[in-house]
PDB file of C-alpha atoms in Angstrom:
ATOM      1  CA  ASP A   1      93.935-118.270  47.392  1.00 56.00           C
ATOM      2  CA  ALA A   2      96.001-116.140  45.011  1.00 60.00           C
ATOM      3  CA  LYS A   3      98.702-114.280  46.931  1.00 89.00           C
ATOM      4  CA  THR A   4      99.646-110.585  46.751  1.00 94.00           C
ATOM      5  CA  THR A   5     103.100-109.094  47.761  1.00 95.00           C
ATOM      6  CA  GLN A   6     103.279-105.630  48.999  1.00 96.00           C
ATOM      7  CA  PRO A   7     106.119-103.497  50.603  1.00 97.00           C
ATOM      8  CA  ASN A   8     105.799-103.363  54.532  1.00 96.00           C
ATOM      9  CA  SER A   9     105.895 -99.619  54.594  1.00 97.00           C
ATOM     10  CA  MET A  10     106.194 -96.472  52.573  1.00 97.00           C
ATOM     11  CA  GLU A  11     106.553 -92.840  53.323  1.00 96.00           C
ATOM     12  CA  SER A  12     105.260 -89.761  51.622  1.00 95.00           C
ATOM     13  CA  ASN A  13     105.060 -86.054  52.026  1.00 96.00           C
ATOM     14  CA  GLU A  14     101.885 -84.189  52.347  1.00 96.00           C
ATOM     15  CA  GLU A  15     100.336 -83.079  49.149  1.00 95.00           C
ATOM     16  CA  GLU A  16     102.469 -85.392  47.033  1.00 96.00           C
ATOM     17  CA  PRO A  17     101.371 -88.528  45.127  1.00 95.00           C
ATOM     18  CA  VAL A  18     101.809 -92.006  46.495  1.00 96.00           C
ATOM     19  CA  HIS A  19     102.241 -95.001  44.398  1.00 97.00           C
ATOM     20  CA  LEU A  20     101.634 -98.286  46.204  1.00 98.00           C
ATOM     21  CA  PRO A  21     102.763-101.293  44.270  1.00 97.00           C
ATOM     22  CA  CYS A  22     101.203-104.763  44.534  1.00 97.00           C
ATOM     23  CA  ASN A  23     102.579-107.910  42.910  1.00 97.00           C
ATOM     24  CA  HIS A  24     100.195-110.756  42.120  1.00 95.00           C
ATOM     25  CA  SER A  25     101.953-112.931  39.705  1.00 94.00           C
ATOM     26  CA  THR A  26      99.703-116.053  40.242  1.00 92.00           C
ATOM     27  CA  ILE A  27      96.498-114.049  39.449  1.00 93.00           C
ATOM     28  CA  SER A  28      93.907-115.900  37.397  1.00 91.00           C
ATOM     29  CA  GLY A  29      91.736-114.411  34.531  1.00 89.00           C
ATOM     30  CA  THR A  30      88.656-114.091  36.810  1.00 89.00           C
ATOM     31  CA  ASP A  31      90.345-112.617  39.853  1.00 93.00           C
ATOM     32  CA  TYR A  32      89.400-108.982  40.768  1.00 94.00           C
ATOM     33  CA  ILE A  33      92.026-106.661  42.331  1.00 96.00           C
ATOM     34  CA  HIS A  34      90.738-104.867  45.302  1.00 96.00           C
ATOM     35  CA  TRP A  35      92.334-102.239  47.598  1.00 97.00           C
ATOM     36  CA  TYR A  36      91.060-101.613  51.077  1.00 97.00           C
ATOM     37  CA  ARG A  37      92.660 -99.266  53.715  1.00 98.00           C
ATOM     38  CA  GLN A  38      92.478 -99.243  57.480  1.00 97.00           C
ATOM     39  CA  LEU A  39      92.984 -96.126  59.458  1.00 95.00           C
ATOM     40  CA  PRO A  40      94.075 -96.490  63.057  1.00 91.00           C
ATOM     41  CA  SER A  41      91.468 -97.867  65.494  1.00 89.00           C
ATOM     42  CA  GLN A  42      88.967 -98.225  62.541  1.00 93.00           C
ATOM     43  CA  GLY A  43      87.654-101.032  60.373  1.00 96.00           C
ATOM     44  CA  PRO A  44      88.852-101.502  56.783  1.00 97.00           C
ATOM     45  CA  GLU A  45      87.476 -99.037  54.208  1.00 96.00           C
ATOM     46  CA  TYR A  46      86.974 -99.824  50.578  1.00 95.00           C
ATOM     47  CA  VAL A  47      89.150 -97.792  48.266  1.00 97.00           C
ATOM     48  CA  ILE A  48      88.887 -99.243  44.763  1.00 96.00           C
ATOM     49  CA  HIS A  49      88.761-102.363  42.609  1.00 95.00           C
ATOM     50  CA  GLY A  50      89.271-103.421  39.089  1.00 95.00           C
ATOM     51  CA  LEU A  51      89.582-106.444  36.765  1.00 95.00           C
ATOM     52  CA  THR A  52      91.542-105.503  33.639  1.00 94.00           C
ATOM     53  CA  SER A  53      91.273-101.792  33.026  1.00 93.00           C
ATOM     54  CA  ASN A  54      92.620 -98.811  34.904  1.00 94.00           C
ATOM     55  CA  VAL A  55      90.065 -97.395  37.303  1.00 95.00           C
ATOM     56  CA  ASN A  56      89.602 -93.929  38.843  1.00 96.00           C
ATOM     57  CA  ASN A  57      87.326 -92.941  41.697  1.00 94.00           C
ATOM     58  CA  ARG A  58      87.240 -89.869  44.051  1.00 92.00           C
ATOM     59  CA  MET A  59      89.671 -91.640  46.422  1.00 91.00           C
ATOM     60  CA  ALA A  60      92.428 -93.069  44.285  1.00 96.00           C
ATOM     61  CA  SER A  61      93.372 -94.452  40.804  1.00 97.00           C
ATOM     62  CA  LEU A  62      94.213 -98.077  40.031  1.00 98.00           C
ATOM     63  CA  ALA A  63      96.720 -98.906  37.451  1.00 98.00           C
ATOM     64  CA  ILE A  64      96.809-102.504  36.385  1.00 97.00           C
ATOM     65  CA  ALA A  65      99.634-104.014  34.275  1.00 96.00           C
ATOM     66  CA  GLU A  66      98.722-105.388  30.951  1.00 95.00           C
ATOM     67  CA  ASP A  67      99.591-108.839  32.112  1.00 94.00           C
ATOM     68  CA  ARG A  68      97.788-108.236  35.292  1.00 95.00           C
ATOM     69  CA  LYS A  69     100.545-109.654  37.365  1.00 95.00           C
ATOM     70  CA  SER A  70     101.017-106.345  39.118  1.00 96.00           C
ATOM     71  CA  SER A  71      99.023-103.250  40.050  1.00 97.00           C
ATOM     72  CA  THR A  72      99.575 -99.842  41.588  1.00 98.00           C
ATOM     73  CA  LEU A  73      97.260 -97.825  43.781  1.00 98.00           C
ATOM     74  CA  ILE A  74      97.860 -94.084  43.240  1.00 97.00           C
ATOM     75  CA  LEU A  75      96.870 -91.459  45.801  1.00 96.00           C
ATOM     76  CA  HIS A  76      97.079 -88.303  43.829  1.00 93.00           C
ATOM     77  CA  ARG A  77      97.756 -85.919  46.697  1.00 94.00           C
ATOM     78  CA  ALA A  78      98.438 -87.427  50.111  1.00 95.00           C
ATOM     79  CA  THR A  79      96.956 -85.780  53.158  1.00 96.00           C
ATOM     80  CA  LEU A  80      97.565 -86.619  56.793  1.00 96.00           C
ATOM     81  CA  ARG A  81      94.241 -88.481  56.770  1.00 94.00           C
ATOM     82  CA  ASP A  82      95.680 -91.009  54.176  1.00 96.00           C
ATOM     83  CA  ALA A  83      98.024 -92.412  56.798  1.00 97.00           C
ATOM     84  CA  ALA A  84      96.690 -96.129  56.967  1.00 97.00           C
ATOM     85  CA  VAL A  85      97.552 -99.640  56.178  1.00 97.00           C
ATOM     86  CA  TYR A  86      96.648-100.374  52.535  1.00 98.00           C
ATOM     87  CA  TYR A  87      95.761-103.945  51.630  1.00 97.00           C
ATOM     88  CA  CYS A  88      95.965-105.340  48.092  1.00 97.00           C
ATOM     89  CA  ILE A  89      93.454-108.258  47.819  1.00 95.00           C
ATOM     90  CA  LEU A  90      92.590-110.701  45.094  1.00 94.00           C
ATOM     91  CA  ARG A  91      88.986-111.682  45.134  1.00 92.00           C
ATOM     92  CA  VAL A  92      87.936-114.628  43.013  1.00 88.00           C
ATOM     93  CA  ALA A  93      84.860-113.932  40.853  1.00 85.00           C
ATOM     94  CA  ASN A  94      81.662-114.918  42.539  1.00 83.00           C
ATOM     95  CA  ASP A  95      83.460-115.363  45.760  1.00 86.00           C
ATOM     96  CA  TYR A  96      82.613-113.235  48.720  1.00 87.00           C
ATOM     97  CA  LYS A  97      85.716-113.768  51.023  1.00 88.00           C
ATOM     98  CA  LEU A  98      88.376-111.154  51.212  1.00 92.00           C
ATOM     99  CA  SER A  99      91.787-112.591  52.088  1.00 92.00           C
ATOM    100  CA  PHE A 100      93.908-109.827  53.683  1.00 94.00           C
ATOM    101  CA  GLY A 101      97.573-109.886  53.855  1.00 91.00           C
ATOM    102  CA  ALA A 102      99.691-107.714  56.090  1.00 92.00           C
ATOM    103  CA  GLY A 103      99.440-104.729  53.832  1.00 96.00           C
ATOM    104  CA  THR A 104     101.567-101.543  53.397  1.00 97.00           C
ATOM    105  CA  THR A 105     101.760 -99.184  56.262  1.00 97.00           C
ATOM    106  CA  VAL A 106     101.681 -95.531  54.690  1.00 97.00           C
ATOM    107  CA  THR A 107     103.101 -92.774  56.620  1.00 97.00           C
ATOM    108  CA  VAL A 108     102.424 -89.107  55.534  1.00 96.00           C
ATOM    109  CA  ARG A 109     104.809 -86.425  56.562  1.00 95.00           C
ATOM    110  CA  ALA A 110     103.458 -82.874  57.169  1.00 92.00           C
TER     111      ALA A 110
ATOM    112  CA  ASP B   1      75.158 -92.394  60.800  1.00 54.00           C
ATOM    113  CA  THR B   2      73.907 -95.172  58.546  1.00 79.00           C
ATOM    114  CA  GLY B   3      77.132 -97.296  58.688  1.00 94.00           C
ATOM    115  CA  VAL B   4      77.767-100.576  60.203  1.00 97.00           C
ATOM    116  CA  SER B   5      77.658-100.567  63.962  1.00 97.00           C
ATOM    117  CA  GLN B   6      79.208-102.963  66.477  1.00 98.00           C
ATOM    118  CA  ASN B   7      78.619-103.323  70.256  1.00 97.00           C
ATOM    119  CA  PRO B   8      80.315-103.404  72.495  1.00 97.00           C
ATOM    120  CA  ARG B   9      83.391-101.519  71.179  1.00 97.00           C
ATOM    121  CA  HIS B  10      85.584-103.015  73.838  1.00 97.00           C
ATOM    122  CA  LYS B  11      85.243-106.071  76.043  1.00 98.00           C
ATOM    123  CA  ILE B  12      87.493-107.427  78.673  1.00 98.00           C
ATOM    124  CA  THR B  13      86.645-110.837  80.118  1.00 98.00           C
ATOM    125  CA  LYS B  14      88.273-113.581  82.228  1.00 98.00           C
ATOM    126  CA  ARG B  15      89.285-116.878  80.595  1.00 98.00           C
ATOM    127  CA  GLY B  16      86.424-119.345  80.662  1.00 97.00           C
ATOM    128  CA  GLN B  17      83.658-116.761  80.343  1.00 98.00           C
ATOM    129  CA  ASN B  18      81.176-116.488  77.495  1.00 98.00           C
ATOM    130  CA  VAL B  19      81.018-113.268  75.416  1.00 98.00           C
ATOM    131  CA  THR B  20      78.671-112.145  72.794  1.00 98.00           C
ATOM    132  CA  PHE B  21      79.091-109.460  70.237  1.00 98.00           C
ATOM    133  CA  ARG B  22      76.372-107.690  68.166  1.00 98.00           C
ATOM    134  CA  CYS B  23      76.587-106.306  64.583  1.00 98.00           C
ATOM    135  CA  ASP B  24      74.067-104.073  62.927  1.00 97.00           C
ATOM    136  CA  PRO B  25      74.527-103.985  59.193  1.00 97.00           C
ATOM    137  CA  ILE B  26      73.640-101.251  56.878  1.00 95.00           C
ATOM    138  CA  SER B  27      69.921-101.500  56.132  1.00 92.00           C
ATOM    139  CA  GLU B  28      68.985-103.583  53.229  1.00 87.00           C
ATOM    140  CA  HIS B  29      72.395-105.275  52.861  1.00 93.00           C
ATOM    141  CA  ASN B  30      71.618-108.889  52.567  1.00 93.00           C
ATOM    142  CA  ARG B  31      75.289-110.112  52.983  1.00 95.00           C
ATOM    143  CA  LEU B  32      77.042-109.976  56.278  1.00 96.00           C
ATOM    144  CA  TYR B  33      80.590-111.140  57.198  1.00 97.00           C
ATOM    145  CA  TRP B  34      82.556-111.632  60.380  1.00 97.00           C
ATOM    146  CA  TYR B  35      86.386-111.312  60.407  1.00 97.00           C
ATOM    147  CA  ARG B  36      89.002-111.500  63.238  1.00 97.00           C
ATOM    148  CA  GLN B  37      92.123-109.283  63.187  1.00 97.00           C
ATOM    149  CA  THR B  38      95.143-109.773  65.626  1.00 95.00           C
ATOM    150  CA  LEU B  39      97.771-107.239  66.202  1.00 92.00           C
ATOM    151  CA  GLY B  40      99.790-106.364  63.201  1.00 90.00           C
ATOM    152  CA  GLN B  41      98.011-108.755  60.831  1.00 92.00           C
ATOM    153  CA  GLY B  42      95.140-108.276  58.393  1.00 94.00           C
ATOM    154  CA  PRO B  43      91.659-109.296  59.067  1.00 96.00           C
ATOM    155  CA  GLU B  44      90.822-113.037  58.651  1.00 95.00           C
ATOM    156  CA  PHE B  45      87.521-114.326  57.372  1.00 95.00           C
ATOM    157  CA  LEU B  46      85.453-116.139  59.962  1.00 96.00           C
ATOM    158  CA  THR B  47      81.936-116.587  58.480  1.00 96.00           C
ATOM    159  CA  TYR B  48      79.443-115.342  55.982  1.00 95.00           C
ATOM    160  CA  PHE B  49      75.683-114.921  55.859  1.00 95.00           C
ATOM    161  CA  GLN B  50      73.389-114.301  53.065  1.00 94.00           C
ATOM    162  CA  ASN B  51      70.135-113.047  54.552  1.00 93.00           C
ATOM    163  CA  GLU B  52      69.558-115.463  57.521  1.00 93.00           C
ATOM    164  CA  ALA B  53      71.588-118.404  56.110  1.00 94.00           C
ATOM    165  CA  GLN B  54      74.968-119.020  57.280  1.00 93.00           C
ATOM    166  CA  LEU B  55      76.731-120.183  54.138  1.00 93.00           C
ATOM    167  CA  GLU B  56      80.381-120.473  55.103  1.00 91.00           C
ATOM    168  CA  LYS B  57      82.228-121.011  58.260  1.00 92.00           C
ATOM    169  CA  SER B  58      86.198-120.827  58.268  1.00 92.00           C
ATOM    170  CA  ARG B  59      88.145-123.602  59.907  1.00 90.00           C
ATOM    171  CA  LEU B  60      89.142-120.672  62.253  1.00 85.00           C
ATOM    172  CA  LEU B  61      85.728-120.804  63.743  1.00 86.00           C
ATOM    173  CA  SER B  62      86.041-123.574  66.272  1.00 89.00           C
ATOM    174  CA  ASP B  63      83.084-125.208  68.008  1.00 93.00           C
ATOM    175  CA  ARG B  64      83.349-122.647  70.789  1.00 96.00           C
ATOM    176  CA  PHE B  65      82.361-119.925  68.342  1.00 96.00           C
ATOM    177  CA  SER B  66      78.720-119.469  66.984  1.00 96.00           C
ATOM    178  CA  ALA B  67      77.274-116.853  64.882  1.00 96.00           C
ATOM    179  CA  GLU B  68      73.445-116.158  64.052  1.00 96.00           C
ATOM    180  CA  ARG B  69      71.606-113.694  61.890  1.00 96.00           C
ATOM    181  CA  PRO B  70      67.955-114.007  62.881  1.00 92.00           C
ATOM    182  CA  LYS B  71      65.557-112.620  60.334  1.00 87.00           C
ATOM    183  CA  GLY B  72      68.372-111.639  58.065  1.00 85.00           C
ATOM    184  CA  SER B  73      68.954-108.322  60.078  1.00 91.00           C
ATOM    185  CA  PHE B  74      71.518-107.917  62.938  1.00 96.00           C
ATOM    186  CA  SER B  75      74.045-110.705  63.690  1.00 97.00           C
ATOM    187  CA  THR B  76      75.579-111.832  66.817  1.00 98.00           C
ATOM    188  CA  LEU B  77      78.893-113.705  67.404  1.00 98.00           C
ATOM    189  CA  GLU B  78      79.259-115.722  70.592  1.00 97.00           C
ATOM    190  CA  ILE B  79      82.483-117.109  71.976  1.00 97.00           C
ATOM    191  CA  GLN B  80      82.112-119.680  74.641  1.00 97.00           C
ATOM    192  CA  ARG B  81      84.753-120.621  77.306  1.00 97.00           C
ATOM    193  CA  THR B  82      87.026-117.880  76.125  1.00 97.00           C
ATOM    194  CA  GLU B  83      90.708-118.400  75.805  1.00 97.00           C
ATOM    195  CA  GLN B  84      93.571-115.894  75.808  1.00 96.00           C
ATOM    196  CA  GLY B  85      94.148-116.714  72.129  1.00 95.00           C
ATOM    197  CA  ASP B  86      90.693-115.341  71.478  1.00 97.00           C
ATOM    198  CA  SER B  87      91.992-111.812  72.203  1.00 97.00           C
ATOM    199  CA  ALA B  88      91.532-109.911  69.029  1.00 97.00           C
ATOM    200  CA  MET B  89      89.484-107.301  67.151  1.00 97.00           C
ATOM    201  CA  TYR B  90      86.284-108.785  65.731  1.00 98.00           C
ATOM    202  CA  LEU B  91      85.087-107.096  62.559  1.00 98.00           C
ATOM    203  CA  CYS B  92      81.694-107.135  61.074  1.00 98.00           C
ATOM    204  CA  ALA B  93      81.015-106.062  57.463  1.00 97.00           C
ATOM    205  CA  SER B  94      78.010-105.952  55.133  1.00 96.00           C
ATOM    206  CA  SER B  95      77.443-105.492  51.486  1.00 94.00           C
ATOM    207  CA  PRO B  96      74.686-105.370  48.922  1.00 90.00           C
ATOM    208  CA  ARG B  97      76.829-107.009  46.414  1.00 83.00           C
ATOM    209  CA  LEU B  98      80.067-108.919  45.985  1.00 79.00           C
ATOM    210  CA  GLU B  99      82.210-106.002  44.930  1.00 80.00           C
ATOM    211  CA  THR B 100      82.326-103.763  48.093  1.00 91.00           C
ATOM    212  CA  GLN B 101      82.264-104.673  51.775  1.00 95.00           C
ATOM    213  CA  TYR B 102      81.458-101.960  54.383  1.00 96.00           C
ATOM    214  CA  PHE B 103      83.167-102.625  57.763  1.00 97.00           C
ATOM    215  CA  GLY B 104      82.177-101.633  61.196  1.00 97.00           C
ATOM    216  CA  PRO B 105      84.535-100.248  63.771  1.00 96.00           C
ATOM    217  CA  GLY B 106      85.025-103.650  65.307  1.00 97.00           C
ATOM    218  CA  THR B 107      84.814-105.094  68.869  1.00 98.00           C
ATOM    219  CA  ARG B 108      88.154-105.392  70.654  1.00 97.00           C
ATOM    220  CA  LEU B 109      88.205-108.340  72.947  1.00 98.00           C
ATOM    221  CA  LEU B 110      90.774-108.994  75.788  1.00 98.00           C
ATOM    222  CA  VAL B 111      90.785-112.265  77.577  1.00 98.00           C
ATOM    223  CA  LEU B 112      92.655-112.066  80.789  1.00 97.00           C
TER     224      LEU B 112
END
């Protein structure tokens, strides 16, 4: 499986944007970039995914580098509820498995 | 609530006992997945069902583990002769397509 690299942890202030980086230098042309997050004592929750173009939804934005070797998840205004572990995952097209790494633990300060 | 449900939420058992967990996916989701998560790690894939057919089992799923999804609805995961190393969170997810998986709250297993 293609591997992703994320920082272990990040801190943010409430109501400020959060930019979560993810490196995936071995990504192949058919790998989708997925982000999930896991709040304390809950199962993972889908955040966003993309292939080549930047994506926006009600939860976040995904900015994908032109060479696709890195991407950034953007939380536009962090709230205390956004404190979670965020996972950047590469999913091979037509594959159903998600290969989670250790993720980035995001702490939001009030 | 129409999300994925898992029961029980917590299970404490003694080494050597058998345990069974249940997952009820979101209605009409034909794809169902089981993952295992140990403390401080991300979830690891265990097995995948499309309708009632079990299409893949991870090498993590030893012969003490068995999963079923009769009639393509709910699923069960059974662990026989539990070991302390089986202590983990067992997560179930379902999806209608490949793009998005919806996870349940998990069953936390502690083997004493």
